[in-house]
Short mmCIF file of C-alpha atoms and ligand atoms in Angstrom, two decimals:
data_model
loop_
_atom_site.label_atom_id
_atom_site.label_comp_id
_atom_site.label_asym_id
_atom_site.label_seq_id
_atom_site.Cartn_x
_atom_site.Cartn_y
_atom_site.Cartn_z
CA UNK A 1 -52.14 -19.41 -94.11
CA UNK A 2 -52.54 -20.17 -90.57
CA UNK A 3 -50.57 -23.22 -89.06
CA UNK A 4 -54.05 -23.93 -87.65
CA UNK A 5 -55.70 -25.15 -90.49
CA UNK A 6 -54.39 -28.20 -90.49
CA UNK A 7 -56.30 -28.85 -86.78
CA UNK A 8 -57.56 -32.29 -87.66
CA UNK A 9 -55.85 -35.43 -85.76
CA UNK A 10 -55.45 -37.61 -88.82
CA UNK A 11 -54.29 -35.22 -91.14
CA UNK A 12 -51.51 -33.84 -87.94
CA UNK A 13 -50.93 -37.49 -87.76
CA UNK A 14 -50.64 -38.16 -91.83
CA UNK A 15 -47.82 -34.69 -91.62
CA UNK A 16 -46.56 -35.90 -89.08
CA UNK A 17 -45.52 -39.54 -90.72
CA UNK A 18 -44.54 -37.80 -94.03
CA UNK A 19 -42.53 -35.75 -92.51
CA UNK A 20 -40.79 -38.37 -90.67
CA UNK A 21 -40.56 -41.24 -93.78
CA UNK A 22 -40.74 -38.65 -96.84
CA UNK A 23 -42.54 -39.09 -99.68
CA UNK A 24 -41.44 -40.31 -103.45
CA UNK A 25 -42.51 -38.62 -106.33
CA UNK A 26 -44.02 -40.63 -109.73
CA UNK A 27 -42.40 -37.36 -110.68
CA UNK A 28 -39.57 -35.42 -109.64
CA UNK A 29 -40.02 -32.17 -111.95
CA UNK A 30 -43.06 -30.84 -110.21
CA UNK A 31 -43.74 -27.69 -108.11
CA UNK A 32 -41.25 -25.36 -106.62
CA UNK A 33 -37.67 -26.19 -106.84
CA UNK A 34 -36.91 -28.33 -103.38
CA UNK A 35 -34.08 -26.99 -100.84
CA UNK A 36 -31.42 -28.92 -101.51
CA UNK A 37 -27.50 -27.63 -99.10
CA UNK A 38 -28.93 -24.99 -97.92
CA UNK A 39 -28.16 -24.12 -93.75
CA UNK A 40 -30.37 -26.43 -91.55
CA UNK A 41 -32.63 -29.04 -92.73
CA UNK A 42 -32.83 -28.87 -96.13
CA UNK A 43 -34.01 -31.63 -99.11
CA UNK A 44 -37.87 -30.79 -98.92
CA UNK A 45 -40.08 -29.97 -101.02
CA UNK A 46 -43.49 -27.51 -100.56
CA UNK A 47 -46.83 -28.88 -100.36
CA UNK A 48 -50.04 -28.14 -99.90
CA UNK A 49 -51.50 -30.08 -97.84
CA UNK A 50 -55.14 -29.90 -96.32
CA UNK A 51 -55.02 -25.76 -97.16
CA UNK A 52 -51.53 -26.05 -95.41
CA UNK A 53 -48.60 -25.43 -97.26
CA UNK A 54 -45.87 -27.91 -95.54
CA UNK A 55 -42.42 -29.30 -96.27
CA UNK A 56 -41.98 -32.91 -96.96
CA UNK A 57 -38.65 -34.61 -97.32
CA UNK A 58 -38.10 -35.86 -100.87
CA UNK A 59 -34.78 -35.89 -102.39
CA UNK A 60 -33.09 -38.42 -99.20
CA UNK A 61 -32.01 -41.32 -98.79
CA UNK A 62 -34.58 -42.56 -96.63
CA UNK A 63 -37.30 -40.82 -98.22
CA UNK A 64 -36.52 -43.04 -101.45
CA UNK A 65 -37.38 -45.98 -98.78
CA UNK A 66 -40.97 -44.17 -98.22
CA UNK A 67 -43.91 -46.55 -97.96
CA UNK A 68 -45.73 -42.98 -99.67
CA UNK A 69 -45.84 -41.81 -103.16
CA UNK A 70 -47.18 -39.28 -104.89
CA UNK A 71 -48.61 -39.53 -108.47
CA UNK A 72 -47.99 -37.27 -111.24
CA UNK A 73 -50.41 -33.82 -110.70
CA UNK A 74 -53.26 -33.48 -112.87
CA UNK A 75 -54.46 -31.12 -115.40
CA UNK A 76 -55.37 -28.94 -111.71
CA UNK A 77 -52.23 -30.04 -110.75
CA UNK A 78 -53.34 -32.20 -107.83
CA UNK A 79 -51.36 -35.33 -106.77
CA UNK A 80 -52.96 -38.17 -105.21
CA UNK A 81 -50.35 -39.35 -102.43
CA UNK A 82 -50.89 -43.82 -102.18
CA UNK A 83 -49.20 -45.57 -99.32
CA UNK A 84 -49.33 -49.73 -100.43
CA UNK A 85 -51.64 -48.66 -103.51
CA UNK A 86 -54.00 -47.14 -101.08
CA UNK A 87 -55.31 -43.21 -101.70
CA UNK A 88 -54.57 -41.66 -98.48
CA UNK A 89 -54.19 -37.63 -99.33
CA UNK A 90 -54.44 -35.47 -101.83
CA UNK A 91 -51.72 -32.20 -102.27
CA UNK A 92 -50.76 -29.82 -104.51
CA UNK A 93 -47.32 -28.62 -105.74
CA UNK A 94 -46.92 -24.62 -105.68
CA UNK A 95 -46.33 -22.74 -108.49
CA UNK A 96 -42.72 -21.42 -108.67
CA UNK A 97 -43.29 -17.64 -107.43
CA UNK A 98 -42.84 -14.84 -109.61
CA UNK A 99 -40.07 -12.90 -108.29
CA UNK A 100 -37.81 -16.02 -108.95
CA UNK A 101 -38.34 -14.75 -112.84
CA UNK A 102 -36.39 -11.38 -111.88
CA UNK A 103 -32.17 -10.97 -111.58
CA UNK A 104 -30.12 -8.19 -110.57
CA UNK A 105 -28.67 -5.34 -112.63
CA UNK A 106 -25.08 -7.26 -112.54
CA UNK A 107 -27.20 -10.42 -113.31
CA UNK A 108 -27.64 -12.30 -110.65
CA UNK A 109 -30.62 -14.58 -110.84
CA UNK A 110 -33.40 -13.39 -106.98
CA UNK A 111 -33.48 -16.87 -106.46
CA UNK A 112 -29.69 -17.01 -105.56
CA UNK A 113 -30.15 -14.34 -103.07
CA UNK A 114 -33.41 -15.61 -101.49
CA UNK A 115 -35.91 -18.10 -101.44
CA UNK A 116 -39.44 -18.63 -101.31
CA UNK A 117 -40.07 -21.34 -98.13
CA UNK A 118 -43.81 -22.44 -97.51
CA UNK A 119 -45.95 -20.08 -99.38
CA UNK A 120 -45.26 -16.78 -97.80
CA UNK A 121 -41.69 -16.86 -96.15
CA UNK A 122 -39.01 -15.42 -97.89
CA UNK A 123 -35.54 -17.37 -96.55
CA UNK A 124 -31.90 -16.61 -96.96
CA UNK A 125 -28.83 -17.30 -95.64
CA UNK A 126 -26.73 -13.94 -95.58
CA UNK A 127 -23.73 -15.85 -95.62
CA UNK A 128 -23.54 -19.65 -97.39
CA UNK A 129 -19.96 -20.41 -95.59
CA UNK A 130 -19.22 -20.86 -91.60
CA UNK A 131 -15.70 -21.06 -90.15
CA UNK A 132 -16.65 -24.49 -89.02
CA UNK A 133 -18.17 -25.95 -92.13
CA UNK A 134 -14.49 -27.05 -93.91
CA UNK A 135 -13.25 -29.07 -91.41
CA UNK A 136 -15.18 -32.41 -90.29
CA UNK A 137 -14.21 -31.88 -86.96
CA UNK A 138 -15.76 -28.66 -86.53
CA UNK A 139 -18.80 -29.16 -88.49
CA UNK A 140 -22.05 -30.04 -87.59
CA UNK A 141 -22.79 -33.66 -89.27
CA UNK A 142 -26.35 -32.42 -90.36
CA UNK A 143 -25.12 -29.46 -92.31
CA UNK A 144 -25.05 -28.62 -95.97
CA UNK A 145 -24.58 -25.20 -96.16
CA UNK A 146 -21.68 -25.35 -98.63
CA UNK A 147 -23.22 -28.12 -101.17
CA UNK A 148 -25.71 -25.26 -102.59
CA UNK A 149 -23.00 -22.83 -103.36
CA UNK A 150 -20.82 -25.72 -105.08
CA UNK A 151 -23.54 -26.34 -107.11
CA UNK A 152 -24.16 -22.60 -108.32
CA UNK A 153 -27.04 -22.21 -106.90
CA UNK A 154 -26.35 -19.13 -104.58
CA UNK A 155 -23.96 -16.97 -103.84
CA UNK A 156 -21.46 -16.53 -101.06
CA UNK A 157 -22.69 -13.30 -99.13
CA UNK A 158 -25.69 -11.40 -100.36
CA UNK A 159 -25.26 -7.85 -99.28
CA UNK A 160 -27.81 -5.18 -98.19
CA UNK A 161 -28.65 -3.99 -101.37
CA UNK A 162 -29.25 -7.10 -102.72
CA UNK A 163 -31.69 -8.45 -99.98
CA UNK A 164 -33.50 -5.13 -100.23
CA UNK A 165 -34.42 -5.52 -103.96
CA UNK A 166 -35.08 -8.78 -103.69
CA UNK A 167 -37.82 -8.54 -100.48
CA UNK A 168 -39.49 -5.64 -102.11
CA UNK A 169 -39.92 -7.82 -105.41
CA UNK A 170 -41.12 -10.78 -102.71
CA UNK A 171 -43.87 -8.79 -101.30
CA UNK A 172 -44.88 -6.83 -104.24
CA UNK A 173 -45.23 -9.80 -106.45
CA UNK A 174 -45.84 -12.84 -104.38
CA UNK A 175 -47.22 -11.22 -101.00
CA UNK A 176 -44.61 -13.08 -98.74
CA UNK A 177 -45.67 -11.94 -95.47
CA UNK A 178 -42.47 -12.37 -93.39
CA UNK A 179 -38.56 -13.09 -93.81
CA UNK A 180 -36.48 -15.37 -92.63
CA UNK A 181 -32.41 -14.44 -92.57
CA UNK A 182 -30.02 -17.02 -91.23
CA UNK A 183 -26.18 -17.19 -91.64
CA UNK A 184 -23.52 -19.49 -91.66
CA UNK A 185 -21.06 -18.51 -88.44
CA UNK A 186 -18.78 -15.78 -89.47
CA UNK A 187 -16.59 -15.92 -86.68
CA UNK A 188 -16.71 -16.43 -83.36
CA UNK A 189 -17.19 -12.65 -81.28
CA UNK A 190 -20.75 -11.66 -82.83
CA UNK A 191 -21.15 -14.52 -84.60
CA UNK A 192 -23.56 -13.62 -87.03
CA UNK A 193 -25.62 -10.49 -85.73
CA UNK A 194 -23.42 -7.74 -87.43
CA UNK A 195 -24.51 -9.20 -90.53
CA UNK A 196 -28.05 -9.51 -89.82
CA UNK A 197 -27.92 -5.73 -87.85
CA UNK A 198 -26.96 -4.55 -91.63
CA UNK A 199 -29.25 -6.97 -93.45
CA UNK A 200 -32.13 -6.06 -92.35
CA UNK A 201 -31.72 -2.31 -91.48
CA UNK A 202 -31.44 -2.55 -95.59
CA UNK A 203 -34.57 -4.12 -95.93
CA UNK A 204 -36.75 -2.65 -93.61
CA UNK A 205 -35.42 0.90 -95.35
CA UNK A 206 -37.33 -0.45 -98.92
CA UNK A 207 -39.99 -2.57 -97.01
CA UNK A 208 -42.36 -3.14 -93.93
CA UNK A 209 -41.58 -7.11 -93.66
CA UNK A 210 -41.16 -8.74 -90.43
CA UNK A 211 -37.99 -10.49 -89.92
CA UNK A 212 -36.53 -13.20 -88.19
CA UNK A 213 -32.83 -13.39 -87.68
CA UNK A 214 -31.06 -16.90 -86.85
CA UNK A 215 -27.51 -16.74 -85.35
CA UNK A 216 -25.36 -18.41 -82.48
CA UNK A 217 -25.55 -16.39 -79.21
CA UNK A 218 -23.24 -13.44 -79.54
CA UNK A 219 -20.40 -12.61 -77.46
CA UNK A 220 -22.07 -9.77 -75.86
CA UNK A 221 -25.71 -9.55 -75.31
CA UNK A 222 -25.70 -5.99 -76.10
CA UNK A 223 -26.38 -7.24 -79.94
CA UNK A 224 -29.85 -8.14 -79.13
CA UNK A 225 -30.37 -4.36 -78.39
CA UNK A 226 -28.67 -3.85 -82.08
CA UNK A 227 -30.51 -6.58 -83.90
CA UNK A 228 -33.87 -4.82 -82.57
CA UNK A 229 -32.94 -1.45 -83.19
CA UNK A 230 -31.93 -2.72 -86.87
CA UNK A 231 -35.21 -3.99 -87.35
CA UNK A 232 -34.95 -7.66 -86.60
CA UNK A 233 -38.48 -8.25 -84.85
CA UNK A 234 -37.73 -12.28 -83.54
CA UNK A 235 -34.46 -13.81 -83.03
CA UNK A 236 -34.17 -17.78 -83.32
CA UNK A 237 -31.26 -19.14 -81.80
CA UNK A 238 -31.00 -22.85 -82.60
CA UNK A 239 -29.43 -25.49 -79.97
CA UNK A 240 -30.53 -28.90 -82.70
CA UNK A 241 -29.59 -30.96 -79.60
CA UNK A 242 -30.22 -30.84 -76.26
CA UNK A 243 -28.31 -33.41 -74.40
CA UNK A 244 -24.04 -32.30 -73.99
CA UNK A 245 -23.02 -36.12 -75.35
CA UNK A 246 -25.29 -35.69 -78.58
CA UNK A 247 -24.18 -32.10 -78.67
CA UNK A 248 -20.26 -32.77 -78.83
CA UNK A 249 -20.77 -35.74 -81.49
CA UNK A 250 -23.41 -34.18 -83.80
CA UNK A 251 -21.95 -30.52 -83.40
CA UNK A 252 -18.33 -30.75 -82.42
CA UNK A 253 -17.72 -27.35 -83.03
CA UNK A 254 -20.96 -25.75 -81.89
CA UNK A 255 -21.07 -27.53 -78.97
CA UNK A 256 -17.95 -25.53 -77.48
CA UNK A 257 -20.90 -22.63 -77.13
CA UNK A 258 -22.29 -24.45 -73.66
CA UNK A 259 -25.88 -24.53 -73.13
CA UNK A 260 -25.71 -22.91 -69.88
CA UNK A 261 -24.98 -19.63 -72.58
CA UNK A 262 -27.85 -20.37 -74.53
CA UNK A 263 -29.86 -20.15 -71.83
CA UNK A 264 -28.38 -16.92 -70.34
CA UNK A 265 -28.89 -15.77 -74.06
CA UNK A 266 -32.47 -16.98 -74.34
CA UNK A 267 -33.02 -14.73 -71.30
CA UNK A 268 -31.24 -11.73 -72.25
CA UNK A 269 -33.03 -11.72 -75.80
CA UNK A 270 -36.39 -12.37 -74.59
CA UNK A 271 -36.00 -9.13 -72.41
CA UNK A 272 -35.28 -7.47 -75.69
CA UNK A 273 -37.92 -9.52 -78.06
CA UNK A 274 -40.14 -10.29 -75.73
CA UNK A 275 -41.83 -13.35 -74.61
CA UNK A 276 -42.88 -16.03 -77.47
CA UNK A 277 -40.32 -13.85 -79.79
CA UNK A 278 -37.52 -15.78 -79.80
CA UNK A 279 -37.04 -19.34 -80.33
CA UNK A 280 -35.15 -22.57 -80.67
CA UNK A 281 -34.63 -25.12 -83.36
CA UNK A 282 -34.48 -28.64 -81.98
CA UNK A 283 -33.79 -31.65 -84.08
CA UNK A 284 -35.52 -34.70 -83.11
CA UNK A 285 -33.54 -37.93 -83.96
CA UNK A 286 -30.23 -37.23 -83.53
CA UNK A 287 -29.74 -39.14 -80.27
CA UNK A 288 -31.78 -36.63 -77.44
CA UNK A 289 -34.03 -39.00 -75.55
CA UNK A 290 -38.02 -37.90 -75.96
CA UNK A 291 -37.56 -37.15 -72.10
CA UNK A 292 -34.63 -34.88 -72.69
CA UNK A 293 -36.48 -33.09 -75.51
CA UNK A 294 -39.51 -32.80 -73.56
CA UNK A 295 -37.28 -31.72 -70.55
CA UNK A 296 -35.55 -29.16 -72.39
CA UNK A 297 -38.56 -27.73 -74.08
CA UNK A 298 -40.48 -26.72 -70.58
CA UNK A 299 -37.00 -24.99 -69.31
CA UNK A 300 -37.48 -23.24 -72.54
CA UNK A 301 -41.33 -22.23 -72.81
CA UNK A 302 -41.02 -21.52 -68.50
CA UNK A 303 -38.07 -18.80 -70.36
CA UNK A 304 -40.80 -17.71 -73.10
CA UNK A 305 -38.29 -19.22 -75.84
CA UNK A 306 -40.69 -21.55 -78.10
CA UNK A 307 -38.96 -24.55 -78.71
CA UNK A 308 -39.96 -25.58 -82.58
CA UNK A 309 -39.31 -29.39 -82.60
CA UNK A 310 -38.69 -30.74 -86.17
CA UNK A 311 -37.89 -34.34 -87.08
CA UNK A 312 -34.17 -34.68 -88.29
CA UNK A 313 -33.88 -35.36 -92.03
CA UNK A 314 -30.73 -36.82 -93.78
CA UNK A 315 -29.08 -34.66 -96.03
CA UNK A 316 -27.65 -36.32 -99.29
CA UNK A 317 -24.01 -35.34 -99.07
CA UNK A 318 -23.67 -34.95 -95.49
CA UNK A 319 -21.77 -37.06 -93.15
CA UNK A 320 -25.38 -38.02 -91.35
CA UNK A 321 -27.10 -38.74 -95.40
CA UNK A 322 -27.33 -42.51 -94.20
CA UNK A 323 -28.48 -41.71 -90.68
CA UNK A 324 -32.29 -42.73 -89.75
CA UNK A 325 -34.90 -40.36 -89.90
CA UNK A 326 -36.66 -40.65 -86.43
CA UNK A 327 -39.64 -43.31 -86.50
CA UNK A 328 -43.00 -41.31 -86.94
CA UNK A 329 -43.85 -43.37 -83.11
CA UNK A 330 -40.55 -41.11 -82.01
CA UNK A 331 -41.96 -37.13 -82.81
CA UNK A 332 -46.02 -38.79 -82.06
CA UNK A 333 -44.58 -38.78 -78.31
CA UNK A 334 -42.79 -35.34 -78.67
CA UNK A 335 -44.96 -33.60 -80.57
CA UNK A 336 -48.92 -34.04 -79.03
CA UNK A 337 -47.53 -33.30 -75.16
CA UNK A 338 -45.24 -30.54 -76.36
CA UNK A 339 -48.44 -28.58 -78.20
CA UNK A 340 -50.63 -29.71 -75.27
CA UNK A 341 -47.55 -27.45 -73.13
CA UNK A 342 -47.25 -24.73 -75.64
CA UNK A 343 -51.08 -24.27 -75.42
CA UNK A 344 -51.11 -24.49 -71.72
CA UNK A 345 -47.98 -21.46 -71.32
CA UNK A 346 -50.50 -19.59 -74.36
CA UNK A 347 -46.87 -19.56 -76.68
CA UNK A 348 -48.07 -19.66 -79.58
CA UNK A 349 -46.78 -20.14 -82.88
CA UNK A 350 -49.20 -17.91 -84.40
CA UNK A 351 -48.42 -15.39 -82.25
CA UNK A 352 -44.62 -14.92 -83.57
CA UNK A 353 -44.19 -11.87 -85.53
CA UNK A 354 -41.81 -14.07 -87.85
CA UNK A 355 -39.78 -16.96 -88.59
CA UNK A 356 -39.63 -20.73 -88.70
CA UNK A 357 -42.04 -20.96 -85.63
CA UNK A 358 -44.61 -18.70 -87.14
CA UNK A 359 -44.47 -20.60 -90.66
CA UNK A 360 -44.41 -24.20 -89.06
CA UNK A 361 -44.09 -25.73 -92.16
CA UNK A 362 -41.19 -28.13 -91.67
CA UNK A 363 -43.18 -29.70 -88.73
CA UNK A 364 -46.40 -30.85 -87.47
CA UNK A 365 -46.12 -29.16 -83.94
CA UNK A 366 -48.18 -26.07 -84.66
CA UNK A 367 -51.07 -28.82 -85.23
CA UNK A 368 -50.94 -29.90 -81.53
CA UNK A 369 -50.83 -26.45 -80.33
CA UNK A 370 -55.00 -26.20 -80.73
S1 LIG B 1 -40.05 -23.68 -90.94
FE1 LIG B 1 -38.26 -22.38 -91.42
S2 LIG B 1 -36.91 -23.70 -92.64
FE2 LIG B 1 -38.98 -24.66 -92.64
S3 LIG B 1 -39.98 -23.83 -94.47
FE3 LIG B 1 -40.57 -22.51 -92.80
S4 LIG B 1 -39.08 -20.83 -92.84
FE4 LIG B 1 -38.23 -22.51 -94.05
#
């Protein structure tokens, strides 16, 4: 479903607030299972939301605080969503999807190896562990990417094979329309793209399914070449913060990859990608000033990298779980002049072959773009 249909100012404005304060839920048992550890920001829930489906923090600390709340579905399984009593919105829960029915032959439930996200991405991360993650020094405070494997809900490192039979089960039986692959940091010469290089030369073998991979910038740029030649068709490479100060205390370890090589990276990859094909995660709330956000973001578009701007949520169990959420006033002066500049530079999430840009789901950007 296009980003686009959610083009009307008070429903971008009503995303963009429950994205922001979260939303409680009369009922907790509904729709498809929320992401809860995984990599990135994680503890939301699908919607649909004005024929968008959308993520909505639910299972946080500061969502528990939410001012919205969402009733128990009805018999169509429609949930009114009340903010002081008042009917504001109505959404839907998805259905859980049918390949999450199906295990391997050696019994290992799809779900564990990938995930439905939205309500045609197929997400994984390749591998749930990153040489950073154990030590709190290292480690960036927003993470969770070890809590779902403690809690048996995944597996370490889902090989080839695996990803193969579960994409082809994805698009055969739920029509997922593109693939998302990230990974935990293996170590620190590729960092990630030898994994993804194998990943999804596997799937691409059983399946036409565009595919974004996610990894720190390699060593050597001549991965990019690899990861397109393997059949990776967008690359997101995520900075979360964009100021060096916020960068060495959220991301201690991360940080020690400077941004001037990101942005030697961003360059080198959108040579191979092209322009609008690779892009940046960037987590507002942590501490980057809207200035330094918006700053950042036109180095980045004037580079073709689209920077996808998503408000920060608190991850139960991290070492930021009791950190604010950024005020909804916070991403309404990000998010309007950043789709305003997207529009203007004609970078357009909609125009990604694949990825977290293209599905939009975990923020209201793509809304501002029209
Ligand atoms: S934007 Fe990315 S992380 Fe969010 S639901 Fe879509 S694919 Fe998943």
């Amino acid at each position: 479903m296009s980003p686009l249909a959610l083009a009307d100012a008070g429903t971008a404005a009503l995303l963009l607030n429950l994205q922001a304060l979260g939303l409680r839920l009369e009922d907790s048992d509904v729709g498809v299972t929320g992401r809860r550890g995984g990599a990135g920001p994680s503890d939301h829930k699908a919607v649909n939301l004005a024929g968008r489906t959308v993520m909505i923090p639910i299972a946080t600390a500061s969502a528990c605080e939410s001012p919205f709340v969402a009733s128990r579905p009805d018999q169509h399984g429609i949930s009114v969503i009340r903010r002081d009593g008042i009917e504001v919105s109505r959404i839907e829960f998805p259905r859980q999807p049918r390949f999450y029915q199906l295990q391997t032959a050696d019994g290992i439930p799809y779900s564990q190896i990938a995930t439905l996200h939205s309500s045609d991405v197929l997400a994984t991360t390749l591998l749930q562990s990153c040489i950073r993650y154990g030590n709190r020094k290292t480690s960036c405070q927003f993470c969770a990417i070890g809590q779902s494997l403690a809690a048996g809900k995944t597996i370490l490192r889902k090989t080839p094979e695996q990803l193969a039979e579960v994409a082809k089960a994805a698009v055969e039986l739920d029509g997922v329309k593109h693939m998302v692959m990230t990974t935990g940091t293996p170590n620190l010469t590729d960092r990630g793209a030898a994994i993804l290089c194998e990943s999804a030369q596997a799937v691409k073998a059983v399946v036409d399914l565009p595919i974004q991979g996610q990894c720190e910038p390699p060593d050597d740029d001549v991965w990019f070449e690899r990861m397109k030649a393997s059949g990776i068709d967008s690359l997101g490479m995520h900075l979360e913060a964009v100021t060096p100060e916020v960068r060495a205390r959220i991301m201690p370890g991360k940080a020690g990859v400077p941004l001037e090589r990101y942005m030697d990276a961003f360059e080198a990859a959108v040579k191979v990608f092209g322009r609008g094909q690779v892009s940046t995660y960037i987590l507002a709330g942590l501490g980057d000033t809207v200035e330094a956000i918006l700053a950042m973001s036109e180095q980045l578009i004037g580079k073709g990298v689209y920077p996808f701007v998503v408000p920060f949520v608190p991850i139960t169990g991290t070492p930021l779980e009791k950190y604010p959420a950024p005020a909804p006033a916070f991403m309404a002066q990000i998010l309007p002049p950043l789709g305003a500049m997207l529009k203007q530079a004609n970078l357009l999430s909609q125009d990604m072959k694949a990825g977290c840009a293209k599905c939009g789901a975990c923020s209201a950007l793509a809304s501002y773009e029209v």
